[in-house]
Coordinates of C-alpha atoms in Angstrom, one line a residue:
Chain A
M1 CA -22.1 25.6 6.8
K2 CA -20.9 22.8 5.7
V3 CA -18.0 22.3 3.1
L4 CA -17.9 19.0 0.5
I5 CA -14.3 18.3 -1.2
C6 CA -14.5 16.4 -4.7
I7 CA -12.3 14.2 -4.8
S8 CA -10.6 12.7 -8.2
N9 CA -8.7 9.3 -7.5
V10 CA -5.4 9.7 -9.6
P11 CA -2.3 8.2 -10.3
D12 CA 0.6 8.7 -8.5
T13 CA 2.6 11.7 -9.9
T14 CA 6.0 9.6 -10.1
T15 CA 3.5 6.7 -12.1
K16 CA 5.0 5.2 -15.0
I17 CA 2.3 5.6 -17.9
R18 CA 1.3 2.4 -19.8
F19 CA -1.5 2.1 -22.2
N20 CA -3.1 -1.3 -23.0
A21 CA -2.6 -3.4 -26.3
D22 CA -4.0 -1.4 -29.0
N23 CA -3.7 2.0 -26.8
T24 CA -6.9 2.6 -26.3
A25 CA -7.0 2.4 -22.6
F26 CA -5.0 3.3 -19.4
D27 CA -2.9 0.4 -18.2
T28 CA -4.0 0.7 -14.3
A29 CA -1.9 -2.5 -13.5
G30 CA 0.3 -1.8 -10.3
I31 CA -0.5 1.8 -10.2
Q32 CA -0.6 3.2 -6.5
W33 CA -3.4 5.7 -6.4
I34 CA -3.7 9.0 -4.4
I35 CA -6.1 12.1 -3.8
N36 CA -5.3 14.4 -7.0
P37 CA -2.8 17.1 -5.4
W38 CA -5.1 20.0 -6.1
D39 CA -8.1 18.2 -4.0
E40 CA -6.0 17.1 -1.4
L41 CA -4.8 21.0 -0.8
A42 CA -8.6 22.0 -0.6
L43 CA -9.5 19.4 1.8
T44 CA -6.1 21.1 4.2
R45 CA -7.8 24.4 3.5
A46 CA -11.1 23.4 4.8
L47 CA -9.5 22.0 8.1
E48 CA -7.6 24.9 8.8
L49 CA -11.0 26.8 8.7
K50 CA -13.0 24.3 10.8
E51 CA -10.1 24.3 13.1
T52 CA -9.6 28.5 13.3
T53 CA -13.2 29.5 12.9
G54 CA -15.2 28.0 15.9
D55 CA -18.3 26.6 14.8
T56 CA -18.3 28.3 11.4
I57 CA -17.7 24.9 9.6
E58 CA -20.3 21.7 11.0
K59 CA -19.3 19.0 8.8
I60 CA -16.1 18.6 5.5
T61 CA -17.1 15.7 3.7
V62 CA -15.2 13.9 0.6
V63 CA -16.4 12.9 -2.2
A64 CA -15.2 10.6 -4.9
V65 CA -17.1 9.3 -8.3
G66 CA -15.5 5.7 -8.5
L67 CA -15.4 2.4 -8.0
K68 CA -14.5 0.4 -4.9
D69 CA -10.9 0.6 -5.7
A70 CA -11.4 4.1 -4.8
E71 CA -12.1 4.1 -1.3
P72 CA -8.3 3.8 0.3
T73 CA -8.4 7.1 -1.2
L74 CA -11.3 8.3 0.4
R75 CA -9.9 6.7 3.4
K76 CA -6.9 8.4 3.5
A77 CA -9.4 12.1 3.6
L78 CA -10.8 10.6 6.4
A79 CA -7.3 10.1 8.6
I80 CA -6.8 13.1 7.6
G81 CA -9.9 14.9 8.9
A82 CA -12.7 14.7 6.8
D83 CA -16.1 13.6 9.0
D84 CA -17.3 11.9 6.5
A85 CA -17.0 10.4 2.8
V86 CA -19.1 9.7 -0.4
R87 CA -18.4 7.4 -3.0
I88 CA -20.7 7.4 -5.7
D89 CA -20.4 3.8 -7.2
A90 CA -19.6 4.3 -10.6
E91 CA -16.6 4.4 -13.2
P92 CA -15.6 8.2 -13.9
K93 CA -16.6 8.8 -17.4
D94 CA -15.3 12.0 -18.2
A95 CA -15.7 15.8 -17.1
F96 CA -19.4 15.7 -17.6
F97 CA -20.6 12.6 -16.3
V98 CA -18.4 13.4 -13.2
A99 CA -20.3 16.4 -12.4
E100 CA -23.7 15.1 -12.6
Q101 CA -22.7 12.8 -10.5
L102 CA -20.9 14.9 -7.9
A103 CA -24.1 17.2 -8.3
Q104 CA -26.5 15.1 -6.3
V105 CA -24.4 15.3 -3.4
A106 CA -23.3 19.0 -3.2
K107 CA -26.7 20.3 -3.8
D108 CA -26.7 19.8 -0.1
Y109 CA -23.2 21.8 0.6
D110 CA -22.7 25.4 1.8
I111 CA -18.9 25.7 0.3
I112 CA -17.7 22.8 -2.4
L113 CA -14.2 23.0 -3.1
C114 CA -12.7 21.2 -6.4
G115 CA -9.2 21.2 -7.5
I116 CA -8.3 22.9 -10.7
E117 CA -7.4 20.4 -12.6
A118 CA -7.1 16.4 -11.9
S119 CA -3.3 15.5 -12.2
D120 CA -4.3 12.5 -14.6
Y121 CA -6.6 14.4 -17.5
N122 CA -6.2 17.7 -16.8
G123 CA -9.3 18.1 -18.0
S124 CA -10.4 21.6 -15.6
A125 CA -14.0 21.0 -16.3
V126 CA -15.6 19.4 -13.7
G127 CA -15.6 22.4 -11.0
G128 CA -17.6 24.8 -13.6
M129 CA -19.7 22.2 -14.8
L130 CA -20.6 21.0 -11.5
S131 CA -22.0 25.0 -10.6
E132 CA -23.9 24.9 -13.5
F133 CA -25.8 21.7 -12.6
L134 CA -26.6 23.2 -9.3
N135 CA -27.2 26.7 -10.3
I136 CA -25.1 28.3 -8.2
P137 CA -22.1 30.8 -8.3
S138 CA -18.5 29.9 -9.1
V139 CA -15.1 31.1 -8.8
S140 CA -12.2 30.0 -10.4
S141 CA -8.7 30.0 -9.6
V142 CA -8.8 30.4 -6.5
S143 CA -5.6 31.0 -3.9
K144 CA -6.6 32.1 -0.6
L145 CA -10.6 31.1 1.3
N146 CA -11.0 32.8 4.4
I147 CA -14.4 33.6 6.4
E148 CA -14.3 36.5 8.3
N149 CA -17.8 37.1 10.9
G150 CA -19.5 34.3 8.4
D151 CA -18.8 35.8 5.3
V152 CA -16.9 33.8 2.5
K153 CA -14.1 35.9 1.1
V154 CA -11.7 34.2 -1.6
N155 CA -8.6 35.6 -3.8
R156 CA -7.8 34.7 -7.5
E157 CA -4.3 35.1 -9.1
I158 CA -5.0 37.6 -12.0
D159 CA -3.0 38.9 -14.6
G160 CA -0.3 41.6 -12.7
G161 CA -1.9 40.8 -8.9
S162 CA -4.7 39.5 -7.2
E163 CA -8.4 40.1 -6.6
T164 CA -10.4 39.5 -3.6
L165 CA -14.2 38.4 -3.9
S166 CA -16.8 38.0 -1.6
T167 CA -19.3 35.4 -2.7
E168 CA -22.8 33.9 -1.0
V169 CA -23.2 30.5 -0.4
P170 CA -23.8 27.8 -1.8
F171 CA -21.1 28.5 -4.4
V172 CA -17.7 26.3 -6.1
A173 CA -14.4 27.4 -5.3
I174 CA -12.0 26.0 -7.8
V175 CA -8.8 26.1 -6.0
Q176 CA -5.2 26.1 -7.1
K177 CA -2.1 26.0 -5.7
G178 CA -1.5 28.3 -2.4
I179 CA -4.9 27.6 -0.9
A180 CA -2.8 25.6 1.8
L181 CA 0.9 25.0 1.8
E182 CA 1.2 21.5 1.9
P183 CA -0.8 18.6 2.4
R184 CA -1.1 16.9 5.7
I185 CA 0.4 14.1 7.0
P186 CA -2.3 11.3 8.6
S187 CA -1.3 11.2 12.4
M188 CA -1.3 7.1 14.0
R189 CA -4.6 8.5 15.5
G190 CA -6.5 9.9 12.3
I191 CA -5.8 6.5 10.7
M192 CA -7.5 5.1 13.7
M193 CA -10.3 7.1 14.1
A194 CA -10.7 6.7 10.1
R195 CA -11.8 2.8 10.5
K196 CA -14.8 4.3 12.8
K197 CA -15.9 7.3 10.6
P198 CA -18.9 6.6 7.6
L199 CA -17.8 5.9 4.2
N200 CA -21.7 6.0 2.2
V201 CA -22.2 4.7 -1.1
L202 CA -24.4 6.1 -3.0
P203 CA -25.6 4.5 -6.9
A204 CA -24.7 6.4 -9.5
V205 CA -27.6 8.9 -11.7
E206 CA -28.3 7.5 -14.8
T207 CA -26.6 9.8 -17.5
E208 CA -24.4 9.7 -20.5
A209 CA -20.6 10.6 -21.1
L210 CA -20.4 13.2 -23.8
T211 CA -16.8 12.5 -24.6
E212 CA -15.3 8.9 -25.8
F213 CA -11.5 8.5 -25.6
V214 CA -10.4 7.1 -29.0
S215 CA -6.7 6.7 -28.5
Y216 CA -3.5 7.5 -26.2
E217 CA -0.2 8.1 -26.8
L218 CA 2.6 9.2 -25.2
P219 CA 4.5 12.4 -25.8
P220 CA 7.6 11.9 -27.6
A221 CA 10.7 11.7 -24.8
K222 CA 12.7 14.3 -24.4
S223 CA 15.6 14.5 -27.1
A224 CA 19.2 15.2 -25.8
C225 CA 20.5 18.6 -24.9
K226 CA 22.7 20.3 -27.4
I227 CA 25.6 22.6 -25.8
V228 CA 26.9 25.4 -28.1
D229 CA 29.9 27.6 -27.3
T230 CA 29.0 30.9 -26.5
E231 CA 31.4 32.5 -28.9
N232 CA 29.3 30.5 -31.7
V233 CA 26.3 32.6 -32.1
K234 CA 26.1 31.9 -35.9
E235 CA 25.6 28.3 -34.9
L236 CA 23.3 28.5 -32.3
V237 CA 20.9 30.8 -34.8
D238 CA 21.2 28.0 -37.3
L239 CA 20.4 25.4 -34.9
L240 CA 17.2 27.3 -33.8
H241 CA 15.9 28.0 -37.2
N242 CA 16.9 25.2 -39.3
E243 CA 16.9 22.2 -36.6
A244 CA 14.6 23.2 -33.9
K245 CA 12.6 25.3 -36.3
V246 CA 11.1 27.7 -34.0
I247 CA 12.8 30.9 -35.7
Chain B
M1 CA -0.4 -17.1 2.6
D2 CA -0.9 -13.8 2.4
F3 CA 1.4 -11.1 1.0
E4 CA -0.9 -8.2 0.7
F5 CA -0.6 -5.4 3.2
T6 CA -3.3 -4.0 4.6
E7 CA -4.8 -0.6 3.5
E8 CA -4.1 0.8 6.8
Q9 CA -0.4 -0.5 7.1
L10 CA 0.2 1.0 3.3
M11 CA -1.4 4.4 4.4
I12 CA 0.9 4.3 7.7
R13 CA 4.3 3.5 5.1
Q14 CA 2.8 6.3 3.0
A15 CA 2.5 8.6 6.0
A16 CA 6.2 7.8 7.6
R17 CA 7.5 8.1 3.4
D18 CA 5.7 11.3 3.3
Y19 CA 7.7 12.9 6.4
A20 CA 11.0 11.5 5.4
E21 CA 10.8 12.7 1.9
R22 CA 9.0 16.1 2.2
E23 CA 10.9 16.7 6.3
L24 CA 14.0 14.7 7.0
I25 CA 15.6 15.1 3.8
Q26 CA 16.1 18.8 4.1
D27 CA 18.9 18.9 6.9
V28 CA 19.9 15.1 7.3
L29 CA 23.3 15.9 5.9
E30 CA 23.3 19.2 8.2
R31 CA 22.6 17.3 11.1
D32 CA 25.3 14.2 10.3
A33 CA 28.0 16.7 10.0
K34 CA 27.4 18.6 12.9
A35 CA 25.8 15.6 15.3
E36 CA 22.9 17.6 15.9
F37 CA 19.7 16.0 17.7
P38 CA 16.9 16.5 15.9
T39 CA 14.5 18.0 18.1
R40 CA 12.2 19.3 15.6
H41 CA 11.5 16.1 13.9
I42 CA 11.0 14.2 16.9
K43 CA 7.9 16.4 18.1
N44 CA 6.6 16.8 15.0
L45 CA 6.9 12.5 14.7
A46 CA 5.3 12.6 18.2
D47 CA 2.3 14.2 17.2
L48 CA 2.0 12.0 14.0
G49 CA 2.0 9.6 16.9
F50 CA 5.1 7.3 15.5
M51 CA 6.8 7.8 19.2
G52 CA 4.3 5.3 20.8
M53 CA 2.7 3.7 17.2
I54 CA 2.9 0.4 18.6
V55 CA 1.2 1.1 22.2
D56 CA -2.7 -0.1 23.2
P57 CA -4.9 3.5 22.5
K58 CA -5.6 3.0 26.3
Y59 CA -1.9 4.4 26.8
D60 CA -1.9 7.0 24.6
G61 CA -0.3 4.6 21.6
G62 CA -1.5 4.4 18.4
G63 CA -2.5 1.0 18.5
M64 CA -1.1 -0.2 15.5
D65 CA 0.7 -3.6 14.6
T66 CA 4.0 -4.6 14.3
I67 CA 4.4 -4.9 10.7
S68 CA 2.9 -1.4 10.1
Y69 CA 5.8 -0.2 12.9
V70 CA 8.2 -2.5 10.6
L71 CA 7.3 -0.1 7.4
A72 CA 7.4 3.0 9.2
I73 CA 10.7 2.3 10.3
E74 CA 12.0 1.1 7.1
E75 CA 10.5 4.3 5.5
I76 CA 12.2 6.4 7.6
S77 CA 15.5 4.9 7.4
K78 CA 15.7 4.9 4.1
I79 CA 16.3 8.9 4.6
D80 CA 17.7 8.7 8.3
S81 CA 18.3 6.3 10.6
S82 CA 19.6 8.8 13.3
V83 CA 15.9 9.4 13.8
S84 CA 14.5 6.0 13.2
V85 CA 16.7 4.5 15.8
I86 CA 15.1 7.2 18.7
L87 CA 11.8 6.0 17.5
S88 CA 12.6 2.2 17.6
V89 CA 14.6 2.6 21.2
N90 CA 11.6 4.5 22.3
N91 CA 8.5 1.9 20.8
S92 CA 10.1 -1.1 21.0
L93 CA 12.5 -1.4 23.8
V94 CA 11.1 1.2 26.0
C95 CA 7.4 1.2 25.7
Y96 CA 7.1 -2.0 24.6
G97 CA 8.8 -3.1 27.6
I98 CA 7.0 -1.1 30.3
E99 CA 3.5 -2.2 28.4
K100 CA 4.6 -6.0 28.2
F101 CA 5.8 -6.2 32.1
G102 CA 5.0 -3.2 34.0
I103 CA 2.3 -2.8 36.5
E104 CA -0.6 -0.8 36.2
E105 CA 0.9 2.1 37.8
Q106 CA 4.2 2.5 36.1
K107 CA 2.2 2.4 32.6
E108 CA 0.1 5.2 33.9
K109 CA 2.8 7.3 35.1
Y110 CA 5.7 6.8 32.7
L111 CA 3.6 4.9 29.5
K112 CA 1.6 7.2 28.5
P113 CA 3.8 10.2 28.1
L114 CA 6.2 8.0 26.0
A115 CA 3.8 6.9 23.9
R116 CA 2.8 10.2 23.6
G117 CA 6.1 11.2 22.4
E118 CA 5.7 14.1 25.2
K119 CA 8.9 12.4 26.9
I120 CA 11.9 10.2 25.4
G121 CA 13.0 6.7 27.0
A122 CA 16.8 5.0 26.7
F123 CA 17.6 1.3 27.4
L124 CA 20.5 1.2 30.0
L125 CA 21.7 -2.2 29.4
S126 CA 25.7 -2.0 27.9
E127 CA 28.6 -1.5 30.1
P128 CA 32.2 -0.1 29.8
E129 CA 32.8 -4.0 30.6
A130 CA 29.4 -5.8 30.0
G131 CA 28.2 -5.7 26.5
S132 CA 27.6 -8.7 24.7
D133 CA 27.7 -11.0 27.8
A134 CA 24.8 -8.7 29.5
S135 CA 24.6 -11.1 32.6
K136 CA 28.5 -9.6 33.9
Q137 CA 26.0 -6.3 34.9
R138 CA 28.8 -4.4 37.4
T139 CA 25.9 -1.8 38.1
I140 CA 24.4 -2.6 41.6
A141 CA 21.0 -1.6 43.2
E142 CA 20.9 -2.2 46.5
D143 CA 17.9 -3.2 48.3
K144 CA 17.5 -0.6 51.0
G145 CA 13.7 -1.8 52.0
D146 CA 11.6 1.1 50.7
Y147 CA 14.1 2.2 48.1
Y148 CA 17.0 0.6 46.0
L149 CA 20.1 2.9 45.8
I150 CA 21.9 2.7 42.3
N151 CA 25.7 3.1 41.7
G152 CA 27.5 2.1 38.4
T153 CA 28.5 3.4 34.8
K154 CA 26.9 2.2 31.9
N155 CA 27.5 2.9 28.3
W156 CA 26.7 3.5 24.6
I157 CA 23.1 4.4 25.6
S158 CA 20.9 6.0 22.7
N159 CA 18.6 9.1 23.5
A160 CA 20.8 9.5 26.9
N161 CA 20.8 13.0 26.9
S162 CA 16.9 13.5 24.6
A163 CA 15.4 10.8 27.1
S164 CA 14.0 11.7 30.7
I165 CA 12.7 7.9 31.5
Y166 CA 15.5 5.7 31.6
I167 CA 15.0 1.8 31.9
V168 CA 18.2 0.6 33.9
I169 CA 19.5 -2.9 34.4
A170 CA 21.8 -3.4 37.4
H171 CA 22.7 -5.9 39.9
T172 CA 21.0 -6.8 42.8
H173 CA 22.3 -10.2 44.3
P174 CA 25.3 -10.8 42.1
E175 CA 25.9 -13.9 43.9
K176 CA 22.8 -15.3 42.4
G177 CA 24.2 -14.4 38.6
H178 CA 22.2 -13.3 35.9
K179 CA 18.8 -14.0 38.1
G180 CA 19.9 -11.8 40.7
I181 CA 19.4 -8.8 38.1
N182 CA 16.8 -6.0 38.3
A183 CA 15.0 -3.6 35.8
F184 CA 13.9 -0.1 36.8
I185 CA 12.0 2.7 35.8
V186 CA 14.8 5.9 36.9
E187 CA 13.3 9.2 36.0
K188 CA 16.8 11.0 34.3
N189 CA 16.2 14.0 36.4
S190 CA 16.8 12.1 39.6
P191 CA 19.7 13.2 41.9
G192 CA 23.2 11.1 41.2
I193 CA 22.8 10.8 37.7
S194 CA 25.7 12.6 35.3
L195 CA 26.2 11.8 32.2
G196 CA 29.7 11.8 30.3
P197 CA 30.5 13.6 27.3
H198 CA 28.4 13.2 23.8
E199 CA 30.2 10.4 21.8
D200 CA 31.5 11.4 18.6
K201 CA 30.0 8.5 16.3
M202 CA 31.0 7.0 12.6
G203 CA 27.1 7.1 12.1
M204 CA 23.8 8.2 13.3
R205 CA 25.3 10.9 14.2
S206 CA 22.6 12.7 15.2
S207 CA 21.3 10.6 17.4
D208 CA 22.7 11.2 20.9
T209 CA 25.2 8.6 22.6
H210 CA 26.4 8.7 25.9
S211 CA 27.9 6.9 29.1
V212 CA 25.7 7.6 32.3
M213 CA 26.9 7.6 35.3
F214 CA 24.8 6.7 38.7
T215 CA 26.5 7.8 42.0
D216 CA 23.9 6.8 45.0
V217 CA 20.5 7.2 42.5
K218 CA 17.4 6.8 44.8
V219 CA 14.9 4.6 42.8
P220 CA 11.7 3.9 44.5
K221 CA 11.0 0.2 45.0
E222 CA 7.5 0.5 43.2
N223 CA 9.7 1.6 39.9
R224 CA 11.3 -1.8 39.7
I225 CA 10.0 -3.9 36.5
G226 CA 8.7 -7.0 37.4
E227 CA 9.5 -9.5 40.4
D228 CA 13.0 -9.6 42.2
G229 CA 15.6 -11.4 39.7
F230 CA 13.0 -10.4 36.4
G231 CA 15.4 -8.0 35.0
F232 CA 17.9 -10.1 33.1
K233 CA 14.5 -11.6 31.4
F234 CA 13.3 -8.7 30.6
A235 CA 16.1 -6.9 29.0
M236 CA 16.1 -10.2 26.9
K237 CA 12.6 -10.0 25.7
A238 CA 12.6 -6.5 25.3
L239 CA 15.7 -6.7 22.8
E240 CA 14.4 -9.6 21.3
A241 CA 11.3 -7.0 20.3
G242 CA 13.5 -4.2 20.1
R243 CA 15.8 -6.1 17.5
I244 CA 12.8 -6.5 14.5
G245 CA 13.1 -2.8 15.2
I246 CA 16.8 -2.5 14.1
A247 CA 16.6 -5.4 11.3
A248 CA 13.4 -2.7 9.7
Q249 CA 16.5 0.1 10.1
A250 CA 18.8 -1.8 8.5
V251 CA 16.1 -2.8 5.8
G252 CA 15.4 0.4 5.3
I253 CA 19.2 1.6 5.3
A254 CA 20.0 -1.0 2.5
S255 CA 16.9 -0.3 0.3
G256 CA 18.0 3.4 0.4
A257 CA 20.7 2.9 -0.7
L258 CA 19.8 0.6 -3.4
D259 CA 17.0 3.3 -5.0
R260 CA 19.7 5.7 -5.1
A261 CA 22.1 3.3 -6.7
I262 CA 19.2 2.5 -9.2
Q263 CA 18.6 6.3 -10.1
Y264 CA 22.3 7.0 -10.5
A265 CA 23.2 3.7 -12.6
K266 CA 20.3 4.9 -15.0
E267 CA 21.4 8.4 -15.6
R268 CA 25.2 7.9 -15.4
K269 CA 27.3 7.5 -18.9
A270 CA 30.7 5.6 -19.3
F271 CA 31.3 4.0 -22.6
G272 CA 29.0 5.8 -24.7
T273 CA 26.0 4.3 -22.6
E274 CA 24.4 4.9 -18.9
I275 CA 26.4 2.3 -16.4
A276 CA 23.1 0.3 -15.8
N277 CA 23.4 -1.0 -19.4
H278 CA 26.7 -2.6 -18.6
Q279 CA 26.5 -6.0 -17.1
A280 CA 28.8 -5.2 -14.0
I281 CA 26.8 -2.7 -12.9
A282 CA 23.1 -4.5 -14.0
F283 CA 24.5 -7.5 -12.2
K284 CA 25.7 -5.6 -8.7
I285 CA 22.2 -3.8 -8.6
S286 CA 20.7 -7.5 -9.3
D287 CA 22.9 -8.8 -6.2
M288 CA 21.8 -6.0 -4.1
A289 CA 17.7 -6.2 -4.8
V290 CA 18.0 -10.1 -3.8
K291 CA 19.4 -8.9 -0.6
V292 CA 16.7 -6.5 0.4
E293 CA 14.2 -8.5 -0.7
N294 CA 15.3 -11.3 1.5
A295 CA 16.3 -9.1 4.2
R296 CA 12.8 -7.4 4.0
N297 CA 10.6 -10.6 4.3
L298 CA 12.7 -11.7 7.4
C299 CA 12.0 -8.8 9.1
L300 CA 8.2 -8.8 8.1
K301 CA 8.1 -12.8 9.2
A302 CA 9.6 -11.4 12.7
A303 CA 6.9 -9.0 12.6
W304 CA 4.1 -11.2 11.8
L305 CA 4.8 -13.9 14.5
K306 CA 5.1 -11.4 16.9
D307 CA 1.6 -10.0 15.7
Q308 CA 0.6 -13.8 15.8
G309 CA 1.1 -13.7 19.3
K310 CA 4.0 -16.3 18.0
P311 CA 7.5 -17.2 19.6
F312 CA 9.4 -14.9 17.5
A313 CA 12.7 -14.7 19.0
T314 CA 15.0 -16.5 16.2
A315 CA 12.9 -14.7 13.6
S316 CA 14.2 -11.5 15.4
S317 CA 17.5 -12.6 15.6
M318 CA 17.4 -14.4 12.4
A319 CA 16.4 -10.7 10.6
K320 CA 18.4 -8.6 12.6
Q321 CA 22.0 -10.6 12.0
Y322 CA 21.0 -11.0 8.0
A323 CA 19.6 -7.3 7.7
A324 CA 22.5 -5.7 9.0
D325 CA 24.9 -7.7 7.4
I326 CA 23.5 -7.1 3.7
A327 CA 22.9 -3.2 4.7
M328 CA 26.6 -3.5 5.0
E329 CA 27.2 -5.3 1.7
V330 CA 24.4 -3.6 -0.2
T331 CA 25.9 0.1 0.9
T332 CA 29.1 -0.4 0.1
E333 CA 28.3 -1.3 -3.6
A334 CA 26.0 1.4 -3.3
V335 CA 29.1 3.6 -2.9
Q336 CA 31.3 1.3 -5.6
I337 CA 28.5 2.0 -7.8
H338 CA 28.5 5.9 -7.4
G339 CA 32.3 5.5 -7.9
G340 CA 33.7 8.6 -6.6
Y341 CA 30.4 10.5 -6.3
G342 CA 29.7 8.1 -3.7
Y343 CA 32.7 8.7 -1.7
V344 CA 31.3 12.7 -0.7
K345 CA 28.6 13.3 1.8
E346 CA 26.4 14.9 -1.2
Y347 CA 25.0 11.7 -2.5
H348 CA 24.0 10.1 0.6
V349 CA 25.4 6.7 0.4
E350 CA 28.6 7.1 2.0
R351 CA 26.2 8.0 5.1
L352 CA 24.5 4.9 4.7
M353 CA 27.2 3.2 4.8
R354 CA 28.4 4.7 8.4
E355 CA 24.6 3.9 9.6
A356 CA 24.5 0.4 8.5
K357 CA 27.6 -0.1 10.7
L358 CA 26.3 0.3 13.6
T359 CA 23.1 -2.0 12.8
Q360 CA 26.0 -5.1 13.1
I361 CA 26.9 -3.8 16.3
Y362 CA 24.0 -2.5 18.5
E363 CA 21.3 -4.1 20.6
G364 CA 23.2 -7.0 20.0
T365 CA 26.4 -8.1 17.5
S366 CA 25.9 -10.0 14.6
E367 CA 27.7 -12.6 16.1
I368 CA 25.6 -12.5 19.6
Q369 CA 22.5 -13.2 17.0
K370 CA 24.2 -16.5 15.7
I371 CA 24.6 -17.6 19.2
V372 CA 20.5 -16.8 19.7
I373 CA 19.9 -18.8 16.2
S374 CA 22.1 -21.5 16.9
R375 CA 21.6 -22.1 20.2
S376 CA 17.5 -22.3 19.4
L377 CA 18.2 -25.0 16.5
L378 CA 20.7 -26.8 18.6
S379 CA 19.6 -27.0 22.0
D380 CA 17.7 -30.1 23.4

């Protein structure tokens, strides 16, 4: 089986978020880019499966939609252990645009893994759209992925428990935390080998974005914490009612 | 001039940072308190390839440049210098020494397991009465024809217990002064080697330091490094490279203390505002940052010269002396900024201050570095 991991190139989670002067674009100056954490866990799980299921998985590919500055992120995925990488040469405009770009690569794979969301825009839309483009099944909120005797089994967290599903391939697994414990750190050997692994660049397909980003704003700063004495329930109720306006 | 790191150098820095922030931080305080060797971490770092990261891949090393090495040592030292000194001794004293000056058979037999991190190396130069004045070796390696017989005592040996491969510096021809000194690769399990007690150190407590006694230890002739009498030069060359590692360590200690001081100054309030808003503290942070940046640049310059195959002895001494001295200053200020919290272990800066002190002492004191630097400027 061939496994594809769709990767978003996102700002490091500790990034200080800034916008341009008229708040119409995210200011990318000085940003350190990383593999979207959910995608990195998906890659980790794919590598674990490749190592533990004999010859079941013949290849692990990573793909990203992005300009040249997305390549370090893809090369890190290669250093961690992916066999090859594809960059689709376009600015990722919105989820629909990205999903349609990914579809041209994903059609050749059996297991397609997408993170449940990307840590920048948190759209949670690409995985589902991708399966629609390919007309194949998708399973969302996947927290476990196993291959037993060639059959793919996935677990989903559901209200009050979890369910196990078996699925045909090809399919899209939209994965959440739990799919792997923690991402791998690339080894010196991995970093050295990544120099020689293929990173292919494909042209983007003609398509339109369906959404437009109008403006950005930061969430309001967290206000200071007020401490009310345990004896003073009336003051607490009063504050919740009149100041916080939550009751 | 190009101040940009390559994509690969950044990836290595991030890998070291990830390991330090995810793993080393978990038990660094406990290991410091108990003076416990970081066995698990050294195994993990060996698996990641850090133990021999600058060794040629043909000898199972990582094949990385010295800049990458400096970046990795800095990141690890921000959190835990006991671990970085184990790495530094193994990489830049032992592996570098054997790779640069050893013969093929020695590389095959000793360098490969050291580079893979399956074995750890130690460098045995200091003696009870020969520290800075390294030519006054009292350990004797008597030439017995097809083997050498080593007798003597070595002091302050990092990795003494955890290592299984020693590089031992000893006198074969005391009458010839420093030209009678040899360097040997000695297996620690050779009969006649015994260890003194674990030294109870002020800092870097989770790295193991012992004295090592040699009583009629037989070493095969083929384990001598270089020609007869090459040992002193060998030791000095290895230390030139080693100093880059210790300089990087000192940069890491200082920069780790600075990061913690900045974070604390932005959180702690006094007189109605965060202490970072008081100029007394803000200027301290500024002074610390300039020192860290200077030290880092000196260290990277020395690494760059080494990577370019240019002479780097003076540069590595400058980097080591300056970085060690400012590490002491910066960590002391970080404790001051933390006030009472800085004096307790939970906030890490007192430990960084204890660690900084050693960087001014080992692998050539700051005073010895000044001798090296001034002689390079003043000699004809």
